[in-house]
Short mmCIF file of N, CA and C in Angstrom, two decimals:
data_model
loop_
_atom_site.label_atom_id
_atom_site.label_comp_id
_atom_site.label_asym_id
_atom_site.label_seq_id
_atom_site.Cartn_x
_atom_site.Cartn_y
_atom_site.Cartn_z
N MET A 26 1.00 -1.28 0.04
CA MET A 26 -0.14 0.05 0.00
C MET A 26 0.94 1.37 -0.16
N ALA A 27 0.41 2.29 -0.50
CA ALA A 27 1.14 3.55 -0.59
C ALA A 27 1.16 4.14 0.80
N PRO A 28 2.45 4.96 0.80
CA PRO A 28 2.46 5.55 2.05
C PRO A 28 1.55 6.81 2.19
N HIS A 29 0.95 7.27 3.19
CA HIS A 29 -0.10 8.28 3.49
C HIS A 29 0.24 9.54 2.75
N THR A 30 -0.63 10.09 2.00
CA THR A 30 -0.52 11.32 1.36
C THR A 30 -1.82 11.99 1.86
N ILE A 31 -1.89 13.23 1.61
CA ILE A 31 -3.01 14.16 1.86
C ILE A 31 -4.22 13.58 1.38
N ASN A 32 -4.37 12.69 0.25
CA ASN A 32 -5.76 12.25 -0.13
C ASN A 32 -5.99 10.79 0.40
N ASN A 33 -5.20 10.29 1.13
CA ASN A 33 -5.52 8.85 1.39
C ASN A 33 -5.44 8.57 3.11
N ILE A 34 -5.25 9.75 3.71
CA ILE A 34 -5.45 9.68 5.16
C ILE A 34 -6.89 9.66 5.45
N ALA A 35 -7.59 9.02 6.38
CA ALA A 35 -8.92 8.83 6.73
C ALA A 35 -9.58 10.05 6.96
N HIS A 36 -8.96 11.05 7.69
CA HIS A 36 -9.78 12.11 7.98
C HIS A 36 -9.86 13.30 6.75
N GLN A 37 -9.25 12.93 5.67
CA GLN A 37 -9.55 13.88 4.42
C GLN A 37 -10.77 13.68 3.86
N PRO A 38 -11.52 14.65 3.49
CA PRO A 38 -12.70 14.53 2.79
C PRO A 38 -12.76 13.69 1.55
N ASP A 39 -11.74 13.43 0.79
CA ASP A 39 -11.92 12.76 -0.43
C ASP A 39 -11.37 11.21 -0.25
N HIS A 40 -11.10 11.04 1.19
CA HIS A 40 -10.56 9.54 1.30
C HIS A 40 -11.73 8.57 1.02
N ASP A 41 -11.45 7.56 0.13
CA ASP A 41 -12.47 6.50 -0.14
C ASP A 41 -12.32 5.34 0.71
N HIS A 42 -13.26 5.34 1.64
CA HIS A 42 -13.15 4.47 2.72
C HIS A 42 -13.46 2.93 2.19
N SER A 43 -14.45 2.74 1.47
CA SER A 43 -14.89 1.39 0.97
C SER A 43 -13.88 0.80 0.20
N ARG A 44 -12.96 1.55 -0.75
CA ARG A 44 -11.82 1.00 -1.33
C ARG A 44 -10.78 0.67 -0.35
N CYS A 45 -10.71 1.59 0.56
CA CYS A 45 -9.69 1.17 1.68
C CYS A 45 -9.81 -0.09 2.40
N VAL A 46 -11.11 -0.41 2.56
CA VAL A 46 -11.46 -1.64 3.44
C VAL A 46 -11.29 -2.89 2.58
N LYS A 47 -11.81 -2.53 1.50
CA LYS A 47 -11.69 -3.76 0.45
C LYS A 47 -10.21 -4.18 0.03
N ALA A 48 -9.33 -3.22 -0.06
CA ALA A 48 -8.01 -3.40 -0.31
C ALA A 48 -7.28 -4.02 0.99
N ALA A 49 -7.66 -3.50 1.96
CA ALA A 49 -7.01 -4.14 3.20
C ALA A 49 -7.31 -5.61 3.42
N LEU A 50 -8.62 -6.10 3.02
CA LEU A 50 -8.96 -7.37 3.15
C LEU A 50 -8.37 -8.24 2.01
N GLN A 51 -8.26 -7.59 0.87
CA GLN A 51 -7.44 -8.36 -0.18
C GLN A 51 -6.05 -8.48 0.14
N HIS A 52 -5.41 -7.53 0.77
CA HIS A 52 -4.06 -7.59 1.17
C HIS A 52 -3.80 -8.70 2.20
N ALA A 53 -4.81 -8.83 3.08
CA ALA A 53 -4.85 -9.87 4.09
C ALA A 53 -4.78 -11.21 3.49
N GLN A 54 -5.67 -11.20 2.54
CA GLN A 54 -5.86 -12.73 1.92
C GLN A 54 -4.61 -13.04 1.07
N ASP A 55 -4.10 -12.24 0.56
CA ASP A 55 -2.70 -12.49 -0.18
C ASP A 55 -1.65 -12.68 0.75
N LEU A 56 -1.49 -11.85 1.79
CA LEU A 56 -0.47 -12.13 2.73
C LEU A 56 -0.58 -13.46 3.48
N CYS A 57 -1.80 -13.92 3.92
CA CYS A 57 -1.92 -15.13 4.43
C CYS A 57 -1.68 -16.33 3.68
N LYS A 58 -1.97 -16.24 2.31
CA LYS A 58 -1.72 -17.24 1.46
C LYS A 58 -0.30 -17.27 1.20
N THR A 59 0.66 -16.28 1.06
CA THR A 59 1.73 -16.12 0.95
C THR A 59 2.69 -16.96 2.18
N ASN A 60 2.13 -16.71 3.37
CA ASN A 60 2.83 -17.08 4.56
C ASN A 60 2.26 -18.48 4.95
N GLY A 61 1.32 -19.19 4.03
CA GLY A 61 0.80 -20.36 4.40
C GLY A 61 -0.04 -20.51 5.63
N GLN A 62 -0.76 -19.29 5.87
CA GLN A 62 -1.56 -19.12 7.07
C GLN A 62 -3.21 -19.15 6.39
N ARG A 63 -4.11 -19.51 7.47
CA ARG A 63 -5.45 -19.30 7.17
C ARG A 63 -6.18 -18.05 7.67
N LEU A 64 -6.76 -17.28 6.82
CA LEU A 64 -7.56 -16.24 7.10
C LEU A 64 -8.85 -16.70 7.31
N THR A 65 -9.34 -17.24 8.33
CA THR A 65 -10.46 -17.85 8.73
C THR A 65 -11.65 -16.69 8.71
N LYS A 66 -12.86 -17.14 8.73
CA LYS A 66 -14.01 -16.23 8.77
C LYS A 66 -14.02 -15.28 9.80
N ILE A 67 -13.77 -15.83 11.03
CA ILE A 67 -13.66 -14.84 12.15
C ILE A 67 -12.50 -14.04 11.99
N ARG A 68 -11.45 -14.44 11.60
CA ARG A 68 -10.16 -13.48 11.51
C ARG A 68 -10.52 -12.31 10.41
N GLU A 69 -11.08 -12.94 9.51
CA GLU A 69 -11.49 -11.79 8.46
C GLU A 69 -12.52 -10.87 8.97
N LEU A 70 -13.51 -11.35 9.73
CA LEU A 70 -14.69 -10.60 10.19
C LEU A 70 -13.99 -9.48 11.23
N VAL A 71 -12.92 -9.95 12.02
CA VAL A 71 -12.42 -9.06 13.03
C VAL A 71 -11.70 -7.98 12.29
N LEU A 72 -10.88 -8.40 11.30
CA LEU A 72 -10.11 -7.43 10.46
C LEU A 72 -10.87 -6.50 9.82
N LYS A 73 -12.03 -6.76 9.30
CA LYS A 73 -13.10 -5.94 8.64
C LYS A 73 -13.76 -5.15 9.55
N LEU A 74 -14.00 -5.52 10.72
CA LEU A 74 -14.55 -4.46 11.58
C LEU A 74 -13.59 -3.57 12.19
N ILE A 75 -12.17 -3.92 12.22
CA ILE A 75 -11.24 -3.00 12.73
C ILE A 75 -11.14 -1.82 11.44
N TRP A 76 -11.07 -2.31 10.24
CA TRP A 76 -10.95 -1.47 9.09
C TRP A 76 -12.29 -0.31 8.89
N GLN A 77 -13.16 -0.77 9.27
CA GLN A 77 -14.36 -0.16 8.77
C GLN A 77 -14.63 1.36 9.32
N SER A 78 -13.91 1.62 10.52
CA SER A 78 -13.90 2.94 10.89
C SER A 78 -12.82 3.86 10.95
N HIS A 79 -11.65 3.26 10.89
CA HIS A 79 -10.34 3.93 11.18
C HIS A 79 -10.02 4.41 12.56
N LYS A 80 -10.98 3.90 13.25
CA LYS A 80 -10.73 4.19 14.76
C LYS A 80 -10.25 3.27 15.76
N PRO A 81 -9.49 3.19 16.45
CA PRO A 81 -8.84 1.99 17.15
C PRO A 81 -10.10 1.46 18.03
N LEU A 82 -10.10 0.09 17.90
CA LEU A 82 -11.14 -0.66 18.56
C LEU A 82 -10.56 -1.69 19.68
N GLY A 83 -11.01 -1.67 20.69
CA GLY A 83 -10.79 -2.84 21.72
C GLY A 83 -11.37 -4.22 21.52
N ALA A 84 -11.14 -5.25 22.03
CA ALA A 84 -11.79 -6.55 21.75
C ALA A 84 -13.13 -6.38 22.24
N TYR A 85 -13.45 -5.86 23.30
CA TYR A 85 -14.74 -5.69 23.79
C TYR A 85 -15.81 -4.91 22.78
N ASP A 86 -15.14 -3.98 22.10
CA ASP A 86 -15.83 -3.16 21.24
C ASP A 86 -16.47 -4.18 20.00
N LEU A 87 -15.72 -5.25 19.75
CA LEU A 87 -16.00 -6.14 18.56
C LEU A 87 -17.01 -7.10 18.89
N LEU A 88 -17.20 -7.39 20.21
CA LEU A 88 -18.05 -8.27 20.50
C LEU A 88 -19.56 -8.46 19.95
N PRO A 89 -20.31 -7.31 20.16
CA PRO A 89 -21.66 -7.40 19.45
C PRO A 89 -21.68 -7.45 18.22
N ALA A 90 -20.88 -7.04 17.23
CA ALA A 90 -20.92 -7.31 15.80
C ALA A 90 -20.44 -8.80 15.58
N ILE A 91 -19.63 -9.32 16.15
CA ILE A 91 -19.30 -10.75 16.12
C ILE A 91 -20.41 -11.63 16.47
N ALA A 92 -21.17 -11.39 17.64
CA ALA A 92 -22.19 -12.07 17.95
C ALA A 92 -23.31 -12.03 16.99
N LYS A 93 -23.46 -10.75 16.54
CA LYS A 93 -24.59 -10.48 15.40
C LYS A 93 -24.38 -11.37 14.08
N ALA A 94 -23.05 -11.50 13.88
CA ALA A 94 -22.74 -12.38 12.66
C ALA A 94 -22.70 -13.92 12.89
N GLY A 95 -23.09 -14.35 14.15
CA GLY A 95 -23.41 -15.69 14.29
C GLY A 95 -22.15 -16.34 15.00
N PHE A 96 -21.02 -15.78 15.39
CA PHE A 96 -19.77 -16.35 15.86
C PHE A 96 -19.94 -16.33 17.40
N ASN A 97 -19.04 -17.15 18.05
CA ASN A 97 -18.86 -17.24 19.43
C ASN A 97 -18.12 -15.97 19.81
N SER A 98 -19.02 -15.11 20.58
CA SER A 98 -18.57 -13.68 20.86
C SER A 98 -17.83 -13.86 22.26
N ALA A 99 -17.26 -14.78 22.88
CA ALA A 99 -16.50 -14.92 24.07
C ALA A 99 -15.28 -14.10 23.83
N PRO A 100 -14.71 -13.27 24.73
CA PRO A 100 -13.53 -12.54 24.59
C PRO A 100 -12.35 -13.30 24.00
N PRO A 101 -12.13 -14.62 24.52
CA PRO A 101 -10.86 -15.45 24.06
C PRO A 101 -10.87 -15.54 22.48
N THR A 102 -12.27 -15.65 21.86
CA THR A 102 -12.24 -15.90 20.61
C THR A 102 -11.85 -14.64 19.81
N VAL A 103 -12.02 -13.52 20.26
CA VAL A 103 -11.60 -12.18 19.77
C VAL A 103 -10.23 -12.02 20.00
N TYR A 104 -9.64 -12.28 21.16
CA TYR A 104 -8.28 -12.08 21.59
C TYR A 104 -7.41 -13.22 20.55
N ARG A 105 -8.06 -14.26 20.32
CA ARG A 105 -7.18 -15.34 19.45
C ARG A 105 -7.06 -14.76 17.94
N ALA A 106 -8.13 -14.09 17.47
CA ALA A 106 -8.29 -13.46 16.22
C ALA A 106 -7.32 -12.26 16.08
N LEU A 107 -7.35 -11.44 17.22
CA LEU A 107 -6.41 -10.18 17.25
C LEU A 107 -5.11 -10.70 17.24
N ASP A 108 -4.69 -11.63 18.13
CA ASP A 108 -3.31 -12.23 18.23
C ASP A 108 -2.75 -12.59 16.81
N PHE A 109 -3.63 -13.36 16.19
CA PHE A 109 -3.12 -13.83 14.77
C PHE A 109 -3.04 -12.60 13.90
N LEU A 110 -3.91 -11.70 13.84
CA LEU A 110 -3.91 -10.63 12.82
C LEU A 110 -2.65 -9.77 13.23
N GLN A 111 -2.27 -9.65 14.48
CA GLN A 111 -1.08 -8.79 14.82
C GLN A 111 0.16 -9.74 14.46
N GLU A 112 0.18 -10.91 14.65
CA GLU A 112 1.38 -11.89 14.32
C GLU A 112 1.67 -11.71 12.77
N GLN A 113 0.46 -11.57 12.02
CA GLN A 113 0.85 -11.54 10.57
C GLN A 113 1.07 -10.22 10.08
N GLY A 114 0.98 -9.10 11.07
CA GLY A 114 1.40 -7.58 10.69
C GLY A 114 0.17 -7.16 10.13
N LEU A 115 -1.20 -7.45 10.33
CA LEU A 115 -2.27 -6.92 9.69
C LEU A 115 -2.91 -5.92 10.58
N VAL A 116 -2.47 -5.85 11.97
CA VAL A 116 -3.15 -4.86 12.80
C VAL A 116 -1.99 -4.46 13.77
N HIS A 117 -2.18 -3.25 14.23
CA HIS A 117 -1.16 -2.86 15.38
C HIS A 117 -2.03 -2.74 16.64
N ARG A 118 -1.58 -2.81 17.72
CA ARG A 118 -2.08 -2.62 19.09
C ARG A 118 -1.51 -1.17 19.52
N LEU A 119 -2.48 -0.32 19.86
CA LEU A 119 -2.04 0.92 20.39
C LEU A 119 -2.30 0.85 21.79
N ALA A 120 -1.07 0.95 22.55
CA ALA A 120 -0.86 0.80 24.13
C ALA A 120 -1.67 1.70 24.74
N THR A 121 -1.63 3.15 24.30
CA THR A 121 -2.43 4.10 25.13
C THR A 121 -3.75 3.98 25.18
N LEU A 122 -4.26 3.16 24.15
CA LEU A 122 -5.97 3.20 24.06
C LEU A 122 -6.29 1.75 24.39
N ASN A 123 -5.19 0.69 24.50
CA ASN A 123 -5.61 -0.68 24.75
C ASN A 123 -6.50 -1.05 23.54
N ALA A 124 -6.31 -0.86 22.32
CA ALA A 124 -7.02 -1.06 21.01
C ALA A 124 -6.21 -1.32 19.92
N PHE A 125 -6.72 -1.74 18.85
CA PHE A 125 -6.19 -2.07 17.59
C PHE A 125 -6.69 -1.35 16.48
N ILE A 126 -5.69 -1.10 15.51
CA ILE A 126 -5.93 -0.57 14.43
C ILE A 126 -5.49 -1.10 13.24
N GLY A 127 -6.14 -1.31 11.79
CA GLY A 127 -5.50 -2.10 10.74
C GLY A 127 -4.17 -1.28 10.37
N CYS A 128 -3.42 -2.21 9.87
CA CYS A 128 -2.10 -1.86 9.37
C CYS A 128 -2.01 -1.30 8.02
N SER A 129 -1.53 -0.13 7.70
CA SER A 129 -1.61 0.39 6.12
C SER A 129 -0.45 -0.26 5.60
N HIS A 130 0.48 -0.91 6.02
CA HIS A 130 1.64 -1.27 5.47
C HIS A 130 1.97 -2.88 5.78
N PRO A 131 1.14 -3.74 5.60
CA PRO A 131 1.25 -5.13 6.01
C PRO A 131 2.24 -5.90 5.10
N ASP A 132 2.72 -5.44 4.05
CA ASP A 132 3.44 -6.12 3.18
C ASP A 132 4.95 -5.96 3.24
N HIS A 133 5.35 -5.29 4.45
CA HIS A 133 6.87 -5.32 4.95
C HIS A 133 6.86 -4.61 6.37
N ASN A 134 7.93 -5.25 7.12
CA ASN A 134 8.00 -4.80 8.38
C ASN A 134 8.63 -3.40 8.45
N HIS A 135 8.01 -2.64 9.45
CA HIS A 135 8.19 -1.34 9.67
C HIS A 135 7.84 -0.88 11.04
N PHE A 136 8.15 0.37 11.47
CA PHE A 136 7.75 0.77 12.81
C PHE A 136 6.44 1.71 12.75
N GLY A 137 5.87 1.63 13.79
CA GLY A 137 4.53 2.17 13.98
C GLY A 137 4.54 3.52 14.53
N TYR A 138 4.05 4.37 13.59
CA TYR A 138 3.82 5.84 14.02
C TYR A 138 2.41 6.27 13.82
N PHE A 139 1.87 6.90 14.60
CA PHE A 139 0.19 6.91 14.76
C PHE A 139 -0.22 8.27 15.10
N LEU A 140 -1.08 9.00 14.44
CA LEU A 140 -1.73 10.23 14.55
C LEU A 140 -3.03 10.00 15.26
N ILE A 141 -3.39 10.15 16.45
CA ILE A 141 -4.59 9.85 16.92
C ILE A 141 -5.42 11.03 17.48
N CYS A 142 -6.45 11.15 16.78
CA CYS A 142 -7.38 12.48 17.11
C CYS A 142 -8.00 12.20 18.40
N GLN A 143 -7.73 13.03 19.44
CA GLN A 143 -8.36 12.84 20.76
C GLN A 143 -9.96 13.22 20.71
N SER A 144 -10.51 14.03 19.82
CA SER A 144 -11.74 14.49 19.65
C SER A 144 -12.58 13.14 18.86
N CYS A 145 -12.30 12.94 17.86
CA CYS A 145 -13.01 11.76 16.92
C CYS A 145 -12.63 10.49 17.04
N GLY A 146 -11.25 10.32 17.50
CA GLY A 146 -10.65 8.87 17.52
C GLY A 146 -10.14 8.39 16.17
N THR A 147 -10.29 9.03 15.20
CA THR A 147 -9.67 8.87 13.95
C THR A 147 -8.24 8.63 13.90
N THR A 148 -7.54 7.67 13.57
CA THR A 148 -6.32 7.40 13.80
C THR A 148 -5.71 7.06 12.48
N ALA A 149 -4.39 7.78 12.04
CA ALA A 149 -3.70 7.36 10.74
C ALA A 149 -2.39 6.79 11.09
N GLU A 150 -1.97 5.91 10.40
CA GLU A 150 -0.70 5.29 10.57
C GLU A 150 0.34 6.05 9.30
N LEU A 151 1.35 6.34 9.97
CA LEU A 151 2.48 6.90 8.97
C LEU A 151 3.72 6.04 8.92
N GLU A 152 4.37 6.15 7.90
CA GLU A 152 5.61 5.54 7.66
C GLU A 152 6.54 6.74 7.34
N SER A 153 7.65 6.80 8.37
CA SER A 153 8.75 7.87 8.18
C SER A 153 10.00 7.31 8.43
N PRO A 154 10.67 7.38 7.29
CA PRO A 154 12.20 6.93 7.40
C PRO A 154 12.95 8.04 8.06
N GLU A 155 12.60 9.24 8.06
CA GLU A 155 13.28 10.43 8.68
C GLU A 155 13.03 10.20 10.22
N LEU A 156 11.79 9.92 10.68
CA LEU A 156 11.66 9.77 12.05
C LEU A 156 12.46 8.68 12.70
N HIS A 157 12.20 7.47 12.00
CA HIS A 157 13.02 6.34 12.29
C HIS A 157 14.51 6.50 12.41
N GLY A 158 15.09 7.21 11.36
CA GLY A 158 16.43 7.44 11.24
C GLY A 158 16.85 8.33 12.51
N SER A 159 16.19 9.33 12.97
CA SER A 159 16.58 10.40 14.12
C SER A 159 16.45 9.60 15.25
N ILE A 160 15.34 8.68 15.55
CA ILE A 160 15.45 7.91 16.78
C ILE A 160 16.71 6.77 16.85
N GLN A 161 17.05 6.23 15.66
CA GLN A 161 18.00 5.43 15.66
C GLN A 161 19.36 5.99 16.09
N ARG A 162 19.48 7.32 15.58
CA ARG A 162 20.86 8.25 15.91
C ARG A 162 20.75 8.56 17.25
N PHE A 163 19.57 8.89 17.86
CA PHE A 163 19.68 9.27 19.16
C PHE A 163 19.88 8.10 20.19
N ALA A 164 19.34 7.12 19.85
CA ALA A 164 19.47 5.82 20.59
C ALA A 164 21.00 5.38 20.49
N THR A 165 21.40 5.30 19.34
CA THR A 165 22.94 4.81 19.25
C THR A 165 23.85 5.84 20.16
N ASP A 166 23.61 7.10 19.99
CA ASP A 166 24.31 7.93 20.70
C ASP A 166 24.41 7.79 22.17
N ALA A 167 23.19 7.29 22.64
CA ALA A 167 23.03 6.99 24.15
C ALA A 167 23.37 5.59 24.35
N GLY A 168 23.80 4.72 23.45
CA GLY A 168 24.34 3.48 23.48
C GLY A 168 23.10 2.37 23.68
N PHE A 169 22.04 2.83 23.30
CA PHE A 169 20.75 2.10 23.40
C PHE A 169 20.43 1.40 22.24
N SER A 170 19.96 0.23 22.04
CA SER A 170 19.61 -0.96 20.96
C SER A 170 18.13 -0.75 20.95
N VAL A 171 17.64 -0.25 19.95
CA VAL A 171 16.23 -0.28 19.74
C VAL A 171 15.55 -1.55 19.25
N GLU A 172 14.58 -2.04 19.81
CA GLU A 172 14.24 -3.52 19.08
C GLU A 172 12.73 -3.03 18.53
N GLN A 173 12.12 -2.11 18.93
CA GLN A 173 10.68 -1.62 18.66
C GLN A 173 10.45 -0.28 18.68
N GLU A 174 9.78 0.10 17.73
CA GLU A 174 9.36 1.59 17.94
C GLU A 174 7.68 1.66 17.64
N ASN A 175 7.06 2.20 18.44
CA ASN A 175 5.62 2.57 18.38
C ASN A 175 5.40 3.78 19.13
N ILE A 176 5.16 4.72 18.27
CA ILE A 176 4.84 6.17 18.77
C ILE A 176 3.50 6.58 18.41
N GLU A 177 2.85 6.98 19.47
CA GLU A 177 1.46 7.51 19.30
C GLU A 177 1.46 8.99 19.68
N ILE A 178 0.99 9.49 18.67
CA ILE A 178 0.89 11.03 18.77
C ILE A 178 -0.59 11.47 18.78
N LEU A 179 -0.90 12.10 19.97
CA LEU A 179 -2.06 12.47 20.44
C LEU A 179 -2.30 13.92 19.97
N GLY A 180 -3.53 14.27 19.21
CA GLY A 180 -3.91 15.67 18.82
C GLY A 180 -5.33 15.81 18.25
N HIS A 181 -5.46 16.61 17.39
CA HIS A 181 -6.62 16.77 16.68
C HIS A 181 -6.41 16.84 15.17
N CYS A 182 -7.33 15.91 14.44
CA CYS A 182 -7.43 16.03 12.94
C CYS A 182 -7.89 17.30 12.40
N PRO A 183 -7.59 17.45 11.27
CA PRO A 183 -8.08 18.75 10.60
C PRO A 183 -9.65 19.11 10.76
N ASN A 184 -10.57 18.01 10.64
CA ASN A 184 -11.94 18.31 10.75
C ASN A 184 -12.17 18.73 12.08
N CYS A 185 -11.57 18.12 13.37
CA CYS A 185 -11.83 18.58 14.62
C CYS A 185 -11.39 19.92 15.04
N GLN A 186 -10.13 20.24 14.27
CA GLN A 186 -9.60 21.49 14.57
C GLN A 186 -10.67 22.66 14.31
N GLU A 187 -11.43 22.39 13.15
CA GLU A 187 -12.26 23.36 12.69
C GLU A 187 -13.30 23.71 13.89
N HIS A 188 -13.55 22.69 14.78
CA HIS A 188 -14.66 22.88 15.79
C HIS A 188 -13.99 23.19 17.13
N LEU A 189 -12.80 23.34 17.23
CA LEU A 189 -12.31 23.65 18.61
C LEU A 189 -12.55 25.10 18.95
#
């Protein structure tokens, strides 16, 4: 998937959300096939639910829709699906919200940088070689070995800024 531009970040007025969800599901199917993994119906449903809003969702947020679809809506079922999706690189866990968001770049390993709107909850994943390079340089200068980067930036999206 392409890096985020002004036109494909969810809070932009011309963002094509249905195309975005369809592409994410197709990407997931292709990735699982390549990795020899099964994207079961429950895993696919959980991924679809996560992608439908571009807002981070917790496991308990997913339970009503899973029950409505006729699946076992017990929390362990959802957590197993989320664990699988995270292992495959299809979703990210946002620690500050204890929630999950679809991965915009599941085709390659990368570090997670997220813009999270505190008003509407819309979240955009960014890919930034510059930010990664800066973090690596500062860490190296401090004698620190970085194993994982996950940066969650809280603020207000352009739509919500208009109403502040």
